Every structure is written in structure tokens, then in C-alpha cells.
Short mmCIF file of C-alpha atoms and ligand atoms in Angstrom, two decimals:
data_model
loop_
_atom_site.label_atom_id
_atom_site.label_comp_id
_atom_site.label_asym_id
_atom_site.label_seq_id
_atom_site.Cartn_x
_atom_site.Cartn_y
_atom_site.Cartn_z
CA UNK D 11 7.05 -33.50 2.96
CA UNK D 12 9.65 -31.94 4.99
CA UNK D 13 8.87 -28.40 5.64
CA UNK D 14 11.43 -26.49 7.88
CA UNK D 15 9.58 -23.30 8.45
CA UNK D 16 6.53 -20.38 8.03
CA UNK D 17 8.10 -19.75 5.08
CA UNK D 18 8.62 -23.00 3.52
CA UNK D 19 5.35 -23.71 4.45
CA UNK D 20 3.36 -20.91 2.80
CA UNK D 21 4.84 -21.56 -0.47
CA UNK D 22 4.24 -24.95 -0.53
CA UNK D 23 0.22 -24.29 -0.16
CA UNK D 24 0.53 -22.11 -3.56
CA UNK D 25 3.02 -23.87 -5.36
CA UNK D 26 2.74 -24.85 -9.28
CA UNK D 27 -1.00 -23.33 -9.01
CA UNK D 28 -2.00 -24.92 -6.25
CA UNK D 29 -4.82 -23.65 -4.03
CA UNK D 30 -6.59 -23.89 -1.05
CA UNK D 31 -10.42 -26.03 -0.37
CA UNK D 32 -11.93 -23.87 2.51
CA UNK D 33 -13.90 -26.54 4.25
CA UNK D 34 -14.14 -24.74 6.96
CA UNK D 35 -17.97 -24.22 7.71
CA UNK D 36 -19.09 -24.31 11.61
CA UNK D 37 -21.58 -26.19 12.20
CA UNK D 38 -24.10 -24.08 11.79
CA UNK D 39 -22.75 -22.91 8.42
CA UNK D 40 -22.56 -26.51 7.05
CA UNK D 41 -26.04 -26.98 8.16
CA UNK D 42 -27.57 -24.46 5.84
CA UNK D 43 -25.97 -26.07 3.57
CA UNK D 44 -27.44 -29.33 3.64
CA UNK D 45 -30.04 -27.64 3.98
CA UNK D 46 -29.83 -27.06 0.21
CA UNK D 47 -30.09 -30.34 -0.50
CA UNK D 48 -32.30 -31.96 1.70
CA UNK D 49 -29.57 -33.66 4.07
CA UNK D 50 -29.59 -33.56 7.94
CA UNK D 51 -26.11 -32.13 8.92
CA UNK D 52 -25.16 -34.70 11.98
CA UNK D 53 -21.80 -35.37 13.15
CA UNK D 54 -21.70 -38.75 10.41
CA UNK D 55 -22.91 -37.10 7.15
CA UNK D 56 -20.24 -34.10 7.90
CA UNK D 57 -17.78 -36.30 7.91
CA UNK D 58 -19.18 -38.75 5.11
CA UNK D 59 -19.12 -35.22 2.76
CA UNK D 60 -15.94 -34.13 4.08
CA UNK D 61 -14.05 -37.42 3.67
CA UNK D 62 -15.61 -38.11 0.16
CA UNK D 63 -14.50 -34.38 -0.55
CA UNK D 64 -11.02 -35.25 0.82
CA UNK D 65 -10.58 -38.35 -1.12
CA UNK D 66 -11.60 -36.90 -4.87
CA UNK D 67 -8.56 -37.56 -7.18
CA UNK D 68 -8.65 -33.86 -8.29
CA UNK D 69 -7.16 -33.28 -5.22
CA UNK D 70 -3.67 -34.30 -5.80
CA UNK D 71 -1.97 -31.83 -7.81
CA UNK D 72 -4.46 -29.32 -7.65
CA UNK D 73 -4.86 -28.84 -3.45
CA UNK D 74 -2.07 -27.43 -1.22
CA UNK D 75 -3.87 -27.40 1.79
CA UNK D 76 -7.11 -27.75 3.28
CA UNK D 77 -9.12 -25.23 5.83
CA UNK D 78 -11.01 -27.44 8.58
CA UNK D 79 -13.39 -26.67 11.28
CA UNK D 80 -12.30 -27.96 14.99
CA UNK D 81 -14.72 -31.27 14.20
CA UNK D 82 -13.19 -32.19 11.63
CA UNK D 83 -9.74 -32.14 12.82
CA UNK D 84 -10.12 -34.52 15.04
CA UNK D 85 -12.77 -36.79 13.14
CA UNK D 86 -11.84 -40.39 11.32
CA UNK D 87 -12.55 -41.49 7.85
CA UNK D 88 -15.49 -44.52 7.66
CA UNK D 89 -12.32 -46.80 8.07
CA UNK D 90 -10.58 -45.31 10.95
CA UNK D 91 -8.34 -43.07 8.84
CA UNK D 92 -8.26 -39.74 10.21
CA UNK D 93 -9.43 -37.05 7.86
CA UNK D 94 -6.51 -35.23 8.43
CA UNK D 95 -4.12 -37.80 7.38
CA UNK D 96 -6.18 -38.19 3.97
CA UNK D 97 -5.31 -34.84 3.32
CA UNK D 98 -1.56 -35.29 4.09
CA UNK D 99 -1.86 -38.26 1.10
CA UNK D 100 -3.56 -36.37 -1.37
CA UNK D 101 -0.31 -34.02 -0.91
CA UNK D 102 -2.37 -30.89 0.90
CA UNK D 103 -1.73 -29.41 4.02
CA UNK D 104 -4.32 -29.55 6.90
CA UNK D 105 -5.25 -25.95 8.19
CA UNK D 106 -7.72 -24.72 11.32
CA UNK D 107 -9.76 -21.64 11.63
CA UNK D 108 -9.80 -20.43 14.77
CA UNK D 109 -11.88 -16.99 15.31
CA UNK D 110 -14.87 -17.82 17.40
CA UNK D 111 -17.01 -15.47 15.16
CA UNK D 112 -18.25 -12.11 14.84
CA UNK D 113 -19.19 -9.96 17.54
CA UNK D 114 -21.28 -6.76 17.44
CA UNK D 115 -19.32 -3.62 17.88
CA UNK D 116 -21.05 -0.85 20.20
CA UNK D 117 -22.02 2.73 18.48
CA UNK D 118 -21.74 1.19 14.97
CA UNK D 119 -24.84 -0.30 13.70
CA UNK D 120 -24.82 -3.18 11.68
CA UNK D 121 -21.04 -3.81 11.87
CA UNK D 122 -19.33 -6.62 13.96
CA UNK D 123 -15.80 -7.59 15.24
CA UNK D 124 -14.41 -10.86 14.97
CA UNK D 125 -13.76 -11.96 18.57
CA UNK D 126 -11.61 -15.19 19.48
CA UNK D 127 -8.28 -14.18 21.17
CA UNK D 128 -8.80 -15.32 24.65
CA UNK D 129 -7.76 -18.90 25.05
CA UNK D 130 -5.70 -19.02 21.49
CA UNK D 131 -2.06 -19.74 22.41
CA UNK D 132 -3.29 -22.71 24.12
CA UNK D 133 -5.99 -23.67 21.20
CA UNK D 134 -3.00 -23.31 18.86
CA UNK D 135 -0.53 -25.39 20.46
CA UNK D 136 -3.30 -27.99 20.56
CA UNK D 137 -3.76 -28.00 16.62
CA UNK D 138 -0.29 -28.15 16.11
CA UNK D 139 0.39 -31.27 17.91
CA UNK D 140 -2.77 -32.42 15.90
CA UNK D 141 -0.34 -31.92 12.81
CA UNK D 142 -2.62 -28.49 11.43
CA UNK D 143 0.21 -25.99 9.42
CA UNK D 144 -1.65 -23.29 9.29
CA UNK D 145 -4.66 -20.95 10.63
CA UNK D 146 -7.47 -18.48 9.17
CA UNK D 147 -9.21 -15.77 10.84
CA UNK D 148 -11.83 -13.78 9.29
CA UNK D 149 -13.27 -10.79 9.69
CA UNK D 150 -15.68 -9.17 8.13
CA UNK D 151 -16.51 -5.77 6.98
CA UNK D 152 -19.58 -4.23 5.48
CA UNK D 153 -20.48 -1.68 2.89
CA UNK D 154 -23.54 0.05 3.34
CA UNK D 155 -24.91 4.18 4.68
CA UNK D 156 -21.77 5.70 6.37
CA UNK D 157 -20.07 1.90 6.41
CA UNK D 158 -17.93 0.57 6.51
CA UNK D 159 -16.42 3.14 9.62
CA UNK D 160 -12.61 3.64 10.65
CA UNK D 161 -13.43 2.13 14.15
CA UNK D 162 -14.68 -1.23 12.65
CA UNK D 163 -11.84 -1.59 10.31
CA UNK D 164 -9.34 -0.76 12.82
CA UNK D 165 -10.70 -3.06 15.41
CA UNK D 166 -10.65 -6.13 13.10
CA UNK D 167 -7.48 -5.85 11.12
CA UNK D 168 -5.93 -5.16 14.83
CA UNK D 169 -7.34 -8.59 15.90
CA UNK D 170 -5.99 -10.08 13.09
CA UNK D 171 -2.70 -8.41 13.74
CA UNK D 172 -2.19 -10.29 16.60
CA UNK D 173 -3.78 -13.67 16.00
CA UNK D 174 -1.35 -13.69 13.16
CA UNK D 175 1.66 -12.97 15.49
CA UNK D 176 0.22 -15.76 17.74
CA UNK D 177 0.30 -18.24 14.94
CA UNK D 178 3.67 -17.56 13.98
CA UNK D 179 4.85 -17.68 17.45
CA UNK D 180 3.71 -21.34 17.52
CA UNK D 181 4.94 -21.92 13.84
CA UNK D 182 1.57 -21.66 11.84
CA UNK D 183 0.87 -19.94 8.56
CA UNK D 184 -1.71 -17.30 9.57
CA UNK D 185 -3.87 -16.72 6.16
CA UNK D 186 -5.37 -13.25 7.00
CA UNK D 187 -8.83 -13.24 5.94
CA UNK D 188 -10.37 -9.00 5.53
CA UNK D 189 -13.64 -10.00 3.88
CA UNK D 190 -15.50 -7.07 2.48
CA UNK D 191 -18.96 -8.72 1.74
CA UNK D 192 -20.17 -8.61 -1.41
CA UNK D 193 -23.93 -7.90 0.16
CA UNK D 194 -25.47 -4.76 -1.21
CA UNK D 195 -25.95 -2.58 -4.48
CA UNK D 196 -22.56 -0.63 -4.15
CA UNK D 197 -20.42 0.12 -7.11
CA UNK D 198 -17.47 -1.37 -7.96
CA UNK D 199 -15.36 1.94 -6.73
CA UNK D 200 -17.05 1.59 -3.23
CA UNK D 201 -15.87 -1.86 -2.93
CA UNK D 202 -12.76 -0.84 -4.40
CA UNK D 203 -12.52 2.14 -1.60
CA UNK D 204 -13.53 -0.45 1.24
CA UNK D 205 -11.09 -3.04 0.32
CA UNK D 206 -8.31 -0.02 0.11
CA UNK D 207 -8.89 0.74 3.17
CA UNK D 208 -8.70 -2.46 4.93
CA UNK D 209 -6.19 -3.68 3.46
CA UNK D 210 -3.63 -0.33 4.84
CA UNK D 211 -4.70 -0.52 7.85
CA UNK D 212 -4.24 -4.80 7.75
CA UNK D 213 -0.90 -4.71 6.72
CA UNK D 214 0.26 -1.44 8.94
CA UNK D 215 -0.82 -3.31 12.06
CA UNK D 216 0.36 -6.55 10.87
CA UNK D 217 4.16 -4.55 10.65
CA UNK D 218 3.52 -3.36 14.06
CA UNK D 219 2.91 -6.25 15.28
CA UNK D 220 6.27 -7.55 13.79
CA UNK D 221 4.38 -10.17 11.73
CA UNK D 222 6.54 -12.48 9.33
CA UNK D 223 5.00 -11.43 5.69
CA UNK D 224 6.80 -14.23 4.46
CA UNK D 225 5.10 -16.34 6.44
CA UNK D 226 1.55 -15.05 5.56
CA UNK D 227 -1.01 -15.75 3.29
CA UNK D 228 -3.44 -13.48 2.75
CA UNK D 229 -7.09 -14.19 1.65
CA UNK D 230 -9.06 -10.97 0.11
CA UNK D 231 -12.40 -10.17 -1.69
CA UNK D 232 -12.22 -9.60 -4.74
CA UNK D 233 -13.03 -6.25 -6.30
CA UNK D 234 -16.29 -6.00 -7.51
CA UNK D 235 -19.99 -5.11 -7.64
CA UNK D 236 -22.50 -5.49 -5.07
CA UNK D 237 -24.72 -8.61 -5.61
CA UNK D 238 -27.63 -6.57 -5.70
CA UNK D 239 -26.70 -3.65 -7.88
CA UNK D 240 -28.15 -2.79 -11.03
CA UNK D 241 -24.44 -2.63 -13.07
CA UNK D 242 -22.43 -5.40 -12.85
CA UNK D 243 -19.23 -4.84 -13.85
CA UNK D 244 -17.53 -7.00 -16.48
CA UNK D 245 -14.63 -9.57 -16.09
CA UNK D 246 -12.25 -7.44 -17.64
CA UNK D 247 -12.96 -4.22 -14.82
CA UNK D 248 -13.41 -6.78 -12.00
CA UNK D 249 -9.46 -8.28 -12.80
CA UNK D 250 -8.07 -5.20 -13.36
CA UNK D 251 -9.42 -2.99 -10.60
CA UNK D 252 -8.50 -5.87 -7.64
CA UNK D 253 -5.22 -6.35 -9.31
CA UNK D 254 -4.96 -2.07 -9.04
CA UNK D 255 -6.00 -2.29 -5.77
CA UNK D 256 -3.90 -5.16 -4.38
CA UNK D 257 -0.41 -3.89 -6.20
CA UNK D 258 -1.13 -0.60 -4.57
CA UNK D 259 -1.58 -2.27 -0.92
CA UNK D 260 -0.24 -5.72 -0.51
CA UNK D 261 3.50 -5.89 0.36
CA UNK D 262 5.64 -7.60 -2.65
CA UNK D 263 7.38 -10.28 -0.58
CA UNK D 264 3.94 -12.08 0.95
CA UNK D 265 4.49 -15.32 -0.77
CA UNK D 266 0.25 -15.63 -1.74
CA UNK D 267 -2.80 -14.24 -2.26
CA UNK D 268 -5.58 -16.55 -2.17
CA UNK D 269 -9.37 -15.50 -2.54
CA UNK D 270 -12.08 -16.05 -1.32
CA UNK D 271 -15.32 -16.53 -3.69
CA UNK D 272 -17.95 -14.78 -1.28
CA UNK D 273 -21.26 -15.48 -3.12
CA UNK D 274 -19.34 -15.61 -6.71
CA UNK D 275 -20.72 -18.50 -9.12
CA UNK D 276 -18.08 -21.18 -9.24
CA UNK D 277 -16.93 -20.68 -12.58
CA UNK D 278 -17.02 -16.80 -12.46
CA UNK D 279 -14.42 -17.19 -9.85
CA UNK D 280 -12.02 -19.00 -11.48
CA UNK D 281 -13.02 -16.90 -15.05
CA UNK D 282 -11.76 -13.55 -12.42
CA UNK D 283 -8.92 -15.05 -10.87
CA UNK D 284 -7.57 -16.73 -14.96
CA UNK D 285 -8.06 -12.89 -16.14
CA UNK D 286 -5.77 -11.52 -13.47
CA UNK D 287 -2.97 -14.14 -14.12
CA UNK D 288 -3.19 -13.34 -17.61
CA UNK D 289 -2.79 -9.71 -16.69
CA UNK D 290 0.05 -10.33 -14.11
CA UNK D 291 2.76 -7.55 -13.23
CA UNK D 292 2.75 -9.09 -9.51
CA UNK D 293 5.35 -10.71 -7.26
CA UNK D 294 2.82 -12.87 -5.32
CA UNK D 295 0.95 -16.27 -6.37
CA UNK D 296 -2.42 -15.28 -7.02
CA UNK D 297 -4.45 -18.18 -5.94
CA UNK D 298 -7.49 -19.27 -4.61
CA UNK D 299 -9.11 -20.54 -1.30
CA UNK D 300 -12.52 -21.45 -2.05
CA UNK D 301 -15.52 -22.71 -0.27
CA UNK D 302 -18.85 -21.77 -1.95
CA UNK D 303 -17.26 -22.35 -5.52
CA UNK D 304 -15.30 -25.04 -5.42
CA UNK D 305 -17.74 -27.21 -3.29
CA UNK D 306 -21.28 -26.12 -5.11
CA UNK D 307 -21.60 -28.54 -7.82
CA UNK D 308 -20.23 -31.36 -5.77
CA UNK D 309 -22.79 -31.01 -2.97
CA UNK D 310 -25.14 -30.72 -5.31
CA UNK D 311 -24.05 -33.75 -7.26
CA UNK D 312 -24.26 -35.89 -3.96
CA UNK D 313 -27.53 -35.06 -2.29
CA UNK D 314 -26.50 -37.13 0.63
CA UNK D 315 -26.56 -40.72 -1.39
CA UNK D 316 -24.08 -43.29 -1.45
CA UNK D 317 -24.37 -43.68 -4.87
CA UNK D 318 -23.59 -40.24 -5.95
CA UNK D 319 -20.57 -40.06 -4.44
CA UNK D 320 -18.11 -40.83 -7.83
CA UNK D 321 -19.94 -37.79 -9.83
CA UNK D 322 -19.77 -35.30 -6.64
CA UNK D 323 -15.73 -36.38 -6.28
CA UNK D 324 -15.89 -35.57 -10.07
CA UNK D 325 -17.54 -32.47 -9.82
CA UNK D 326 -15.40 -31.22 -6.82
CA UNK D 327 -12.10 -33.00 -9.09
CA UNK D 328 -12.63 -30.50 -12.38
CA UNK D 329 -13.37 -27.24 -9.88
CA UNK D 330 -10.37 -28.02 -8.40
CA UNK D 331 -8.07 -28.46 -11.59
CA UNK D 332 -10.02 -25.47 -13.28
CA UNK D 333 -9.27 -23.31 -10.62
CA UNK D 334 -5.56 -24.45 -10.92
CA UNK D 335 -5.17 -23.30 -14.87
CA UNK D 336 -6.93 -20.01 -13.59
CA UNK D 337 -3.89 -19.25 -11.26
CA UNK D 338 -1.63 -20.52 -13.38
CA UNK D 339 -3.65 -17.67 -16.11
CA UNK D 340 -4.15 -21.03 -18.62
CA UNK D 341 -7.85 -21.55 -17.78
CA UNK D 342 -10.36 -21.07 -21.06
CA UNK D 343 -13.94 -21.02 -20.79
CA UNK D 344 -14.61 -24.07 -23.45
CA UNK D 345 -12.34 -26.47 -20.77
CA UNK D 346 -15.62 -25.97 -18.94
CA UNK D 347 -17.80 -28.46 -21.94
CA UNK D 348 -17.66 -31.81 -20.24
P1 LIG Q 6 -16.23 -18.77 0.15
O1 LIG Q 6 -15.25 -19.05 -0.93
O2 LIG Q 6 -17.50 -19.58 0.05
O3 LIG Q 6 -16.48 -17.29 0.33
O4 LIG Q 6 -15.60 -19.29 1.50
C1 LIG Q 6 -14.31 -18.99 1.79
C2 LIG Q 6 -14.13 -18.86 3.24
O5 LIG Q 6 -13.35 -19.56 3.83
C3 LIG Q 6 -14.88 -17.82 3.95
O6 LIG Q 6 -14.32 -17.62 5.21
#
């Protein structure tokens, strides 16, 4: 792969339908999750899900790059390998997140800023000579009474304003991740009103800050109800209000949009992101960057035994090359019959 630039690089990750595997989780993250299945999340069964994750055939083809935590850039396959350079063979991109977390923000309850600035140039310049392309930062807003507020969005698009200008100063992709959570009852219009609003004041900041869009990838929620709300609204309403929302705010020359699934079932995502690319009317690749739904049914499949590790690579394959036909808008709910 030889890959000159920012730019070069971002479209590789969403070329052809390609998408990103956020396998990102912290530690703590990752641990709830094996929680879910009964495994103890030490240093060696991280890496024994995250290498047989990396080595699934449904990567090639599918994968353009791959989200890490800091562990698991630097870990080694069973056989010495280092994950990273499994990636690199499957034809994916390694990636790093790099925000240190969230951060509670005085005089407004219940909201939090995503904090991880200090020390970053040098972090960065680290993961680059570890052979990482490109960087996520999230941040995270909420909807809920009188949230979320102007000084919570402003604070954490304005951090990810200039994370992204630090990445790009040491020649990494910065995928901007505004999360809106999905937590709540709100209505589809107050997550469409939320996710507005973060996104103008994410991509005003990120043209102060003279940020290369063509060297960004950004990674939104999608629009849509709150998990706990009585009316859930439909595929159809869900495709076409993000798509409103994102035409209306998202610069035309950012090479990608990649989601995030947030809490969505696995194959609900990829039936949302399929209905939008059959839709279409955008310049960008609308693409994915799952966690949560392309990793489900695989950790479920493996349960932390040996022996299940063919039908979890399986599982984690036929996400993967769904969720390709979805942002290529050729994805059909029967493909899901195995
Ligand atoms: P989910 O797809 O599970 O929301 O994870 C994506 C991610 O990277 C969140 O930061």
C-alpha cells in the first residue's frame, strides 16, 4: 500500500464499501463485555479475541481500517505476529483512539467533556512510528431536560477541533467522533435538533482551526429515536431524516462518513445505513465504523473457547460483508438467511 498523504489515506479506509471495525474498547469497556459472556478480560484473552477478530477472512475486502486501544497496538499475535501487522495483511489500516475520556463539565449537570489534549503531540508521534494512520476522538453529548446546552457542545466540538489539527500536523486521519447518545425517550426531531447542532458548531471550529476536510473522516449518530421512547420511528424516517440532517451540515468535499451503531441491533444498522445508500443525493461515502454491531454475534459465538473460534470469525466475516452491500446501498434483508 503506498499512501502519500491525509488524503490518500482517508479514501482508502472507505473505498469500494469498505468500512471501519471499531475495536477500540478501554479496558474497562472490553471488560463489560466479557462480562456478557462469562470471560475474564486479562491482558491474553483481549488479545486472543482481538487477534481471532483480526484474522476472520471477512476481513479482506470488506475492512479498511481498524480502531485499536493503546494495548493493543503494541500487543503480538499467539505467534509473535503483531496485531497490527495482521491488520496491514488483511488489507485494513491500523487506527488509535486517543481521548483519555470524558470529563464532567462544571454548572451543567449530567453533561461531560472529553478531556485528553495534554501530552498528545508526543502520544501521536509515538503511534505513528508504531505504523497507526489514523486517530478517533469522541465526545459525547446528551439529550435530556434543558440538554444538551450550548456550553457542552461548544466545549467538545472545540476539543475536537484541535485534536484533529494535531493529527494532521503529524499526518493522521482524525475521524471526528460527535456522539449524541441514543439514551433516553426523545423523539426523533430532538435527536435530529441535537445532532444539528453539533454538527455546525463541529465543522465551524474545525474551519477555524484550519483543519484539512479532505483529510477527515467523520463518525456521527445516526438520526433516530431514543431507546427508551414509546414511538420508534421506522427505517424509512430514520434514513431520510440523518441523510436531511447530514446534507444540510456536513461539508461536500469530506471524503467519509462513517457511523457509529450506539446501542443499534447489528442488523438494524446495516438495514439504516443500505436505506440511505439507496436514497443517495450525497458527495461523501456513507460508511460504517462499528463496534457493538459488527462484533455482537461474534463474541457471542466464541464465549471465550478455543473451539468456537471458526463460527465467531464467521459471524464477525458476514457482519462485515453485510455491512459492505449496505454502503454500497445493495444489502437485502433475505442475504441475512444463513
Ligand atoms: P459502537 O458502534 O458500538 O457505538 O462503537 C463505535 C465506537 O467506536 C464508539 O466510540
Amino acid at each position: 500500500m503506498s499512501l502519500n498523504n491525509i488524503e490518500e489515506i482517508a479514501a482508502f479506509i472507505v473505498a469500494d464499501g469498505k468500512g471501519i471495525l471499531a475495536a477500540d474498547e478501554s479496558n474497562p469497556t472490553c471488560g463489560k463485555r466479557f462480562d456478557s459472556i462469562g470471560v475474564e478480560s486479562t491482558e491474553e484473552n483481549r488479545r486472543d479475541y482481538r487477534e481471532m477478530l483480526f484474522r476472520s477472512k471477512g476481513m479482506k475486502e470488506n475492512i479498511g481500517g481498524v480502531i485499536l486501544f493503546d494495548e493493543t497496538l503494541r500487543q503480538s499475535a499467539a505467534d509473535g505476529t503483531l496485531l497490527r501487522d495482521l491488520i496491514l495483511d488483511q488489507g485494513a489500516l491500523p487506527g488509535i483512539k486517543v481521548d483519555k475520556g470524558l470529563q464532567p463539565i462544571d454548572d451543567c449537570p449530567g453533561e461531560t467533556v472529553t478531556v485528553g489534549l495534554d501530552g498528545l503531540d508526543e502520544r501521536l508521534k509515538e503511534y505513528v512510528a508504531m505504523g497507526a494512520k489514523f486517530t478517533k476522538w469522541r465526545a459525547v453529548i446528551n439529550i435530556g431536560d434543558g440538554t444538551p446546552t450550548d456550553k457542552c457542545i461548544d466545549a467538545n466540538m472545540q476539543a475536537l477541533a484541535d485534536y484533529a489539527k494535531h493529527a494532521q500536523n503529524n499526518r493522521m486521519v482524525p475521524i471526528v467522533e460527535p456522539e449524541v447518545l441514543m439514551d433516553g425517550e426523545h423523539s426523533i426531531d430532538e435527536c435530529y435538533e441535537a445532532t444539528k447542532r453539533s454538527l455546525k458548531s463541529l465543522f465551524s471550529h474545525l474551519e477555524d482551526k484550519g483543519v484539512n476536510i479532505k483529510g477527515t473522516l467523520l463518525k456521527p449518530n445516526m438520526v433516530t429515536s431514543g431507546k427508551s421512547a414509546d414511538v420508534q420511528a421506522s427505517i424509512e424516517e430514520v434514513a431520510k431524516k440523518t441523510l436531511e440532517c447530514l446534507i444540510a451540515n456536513v461539508p461536500s468535499d469530506l471524503p467519509g462518513v462513517t457511523f457509529l451503531s450506539g446501542g443499534q441491533s447489528d442488523v438494524l444498522a446495516t438495514a439504516h445505513l443500505d436505506a440511505m445508500n439507496k436514497i443517495g443525493g450525497f458527495s461523501w461515502k456513507l460508511s460504517f465504523s462499528y463496534g457493538r454491531a459488527l462484533q455482537a454475534p461474534a463474541l457471542k459465538a466464541w464465549g471465550g473457547k478455543k473451539e468456537n473460534v471458526f463460527i465467531s470469525q464467521d459471524e464477525l466475516s458476514h457482519r462485515a460483508e453485510m455491512n459492505k452491500l449496505a454502503s454500497l446501498g445493495q444489502w437485502e434483508e433475505e442475504l441475512e438467511d444463513r
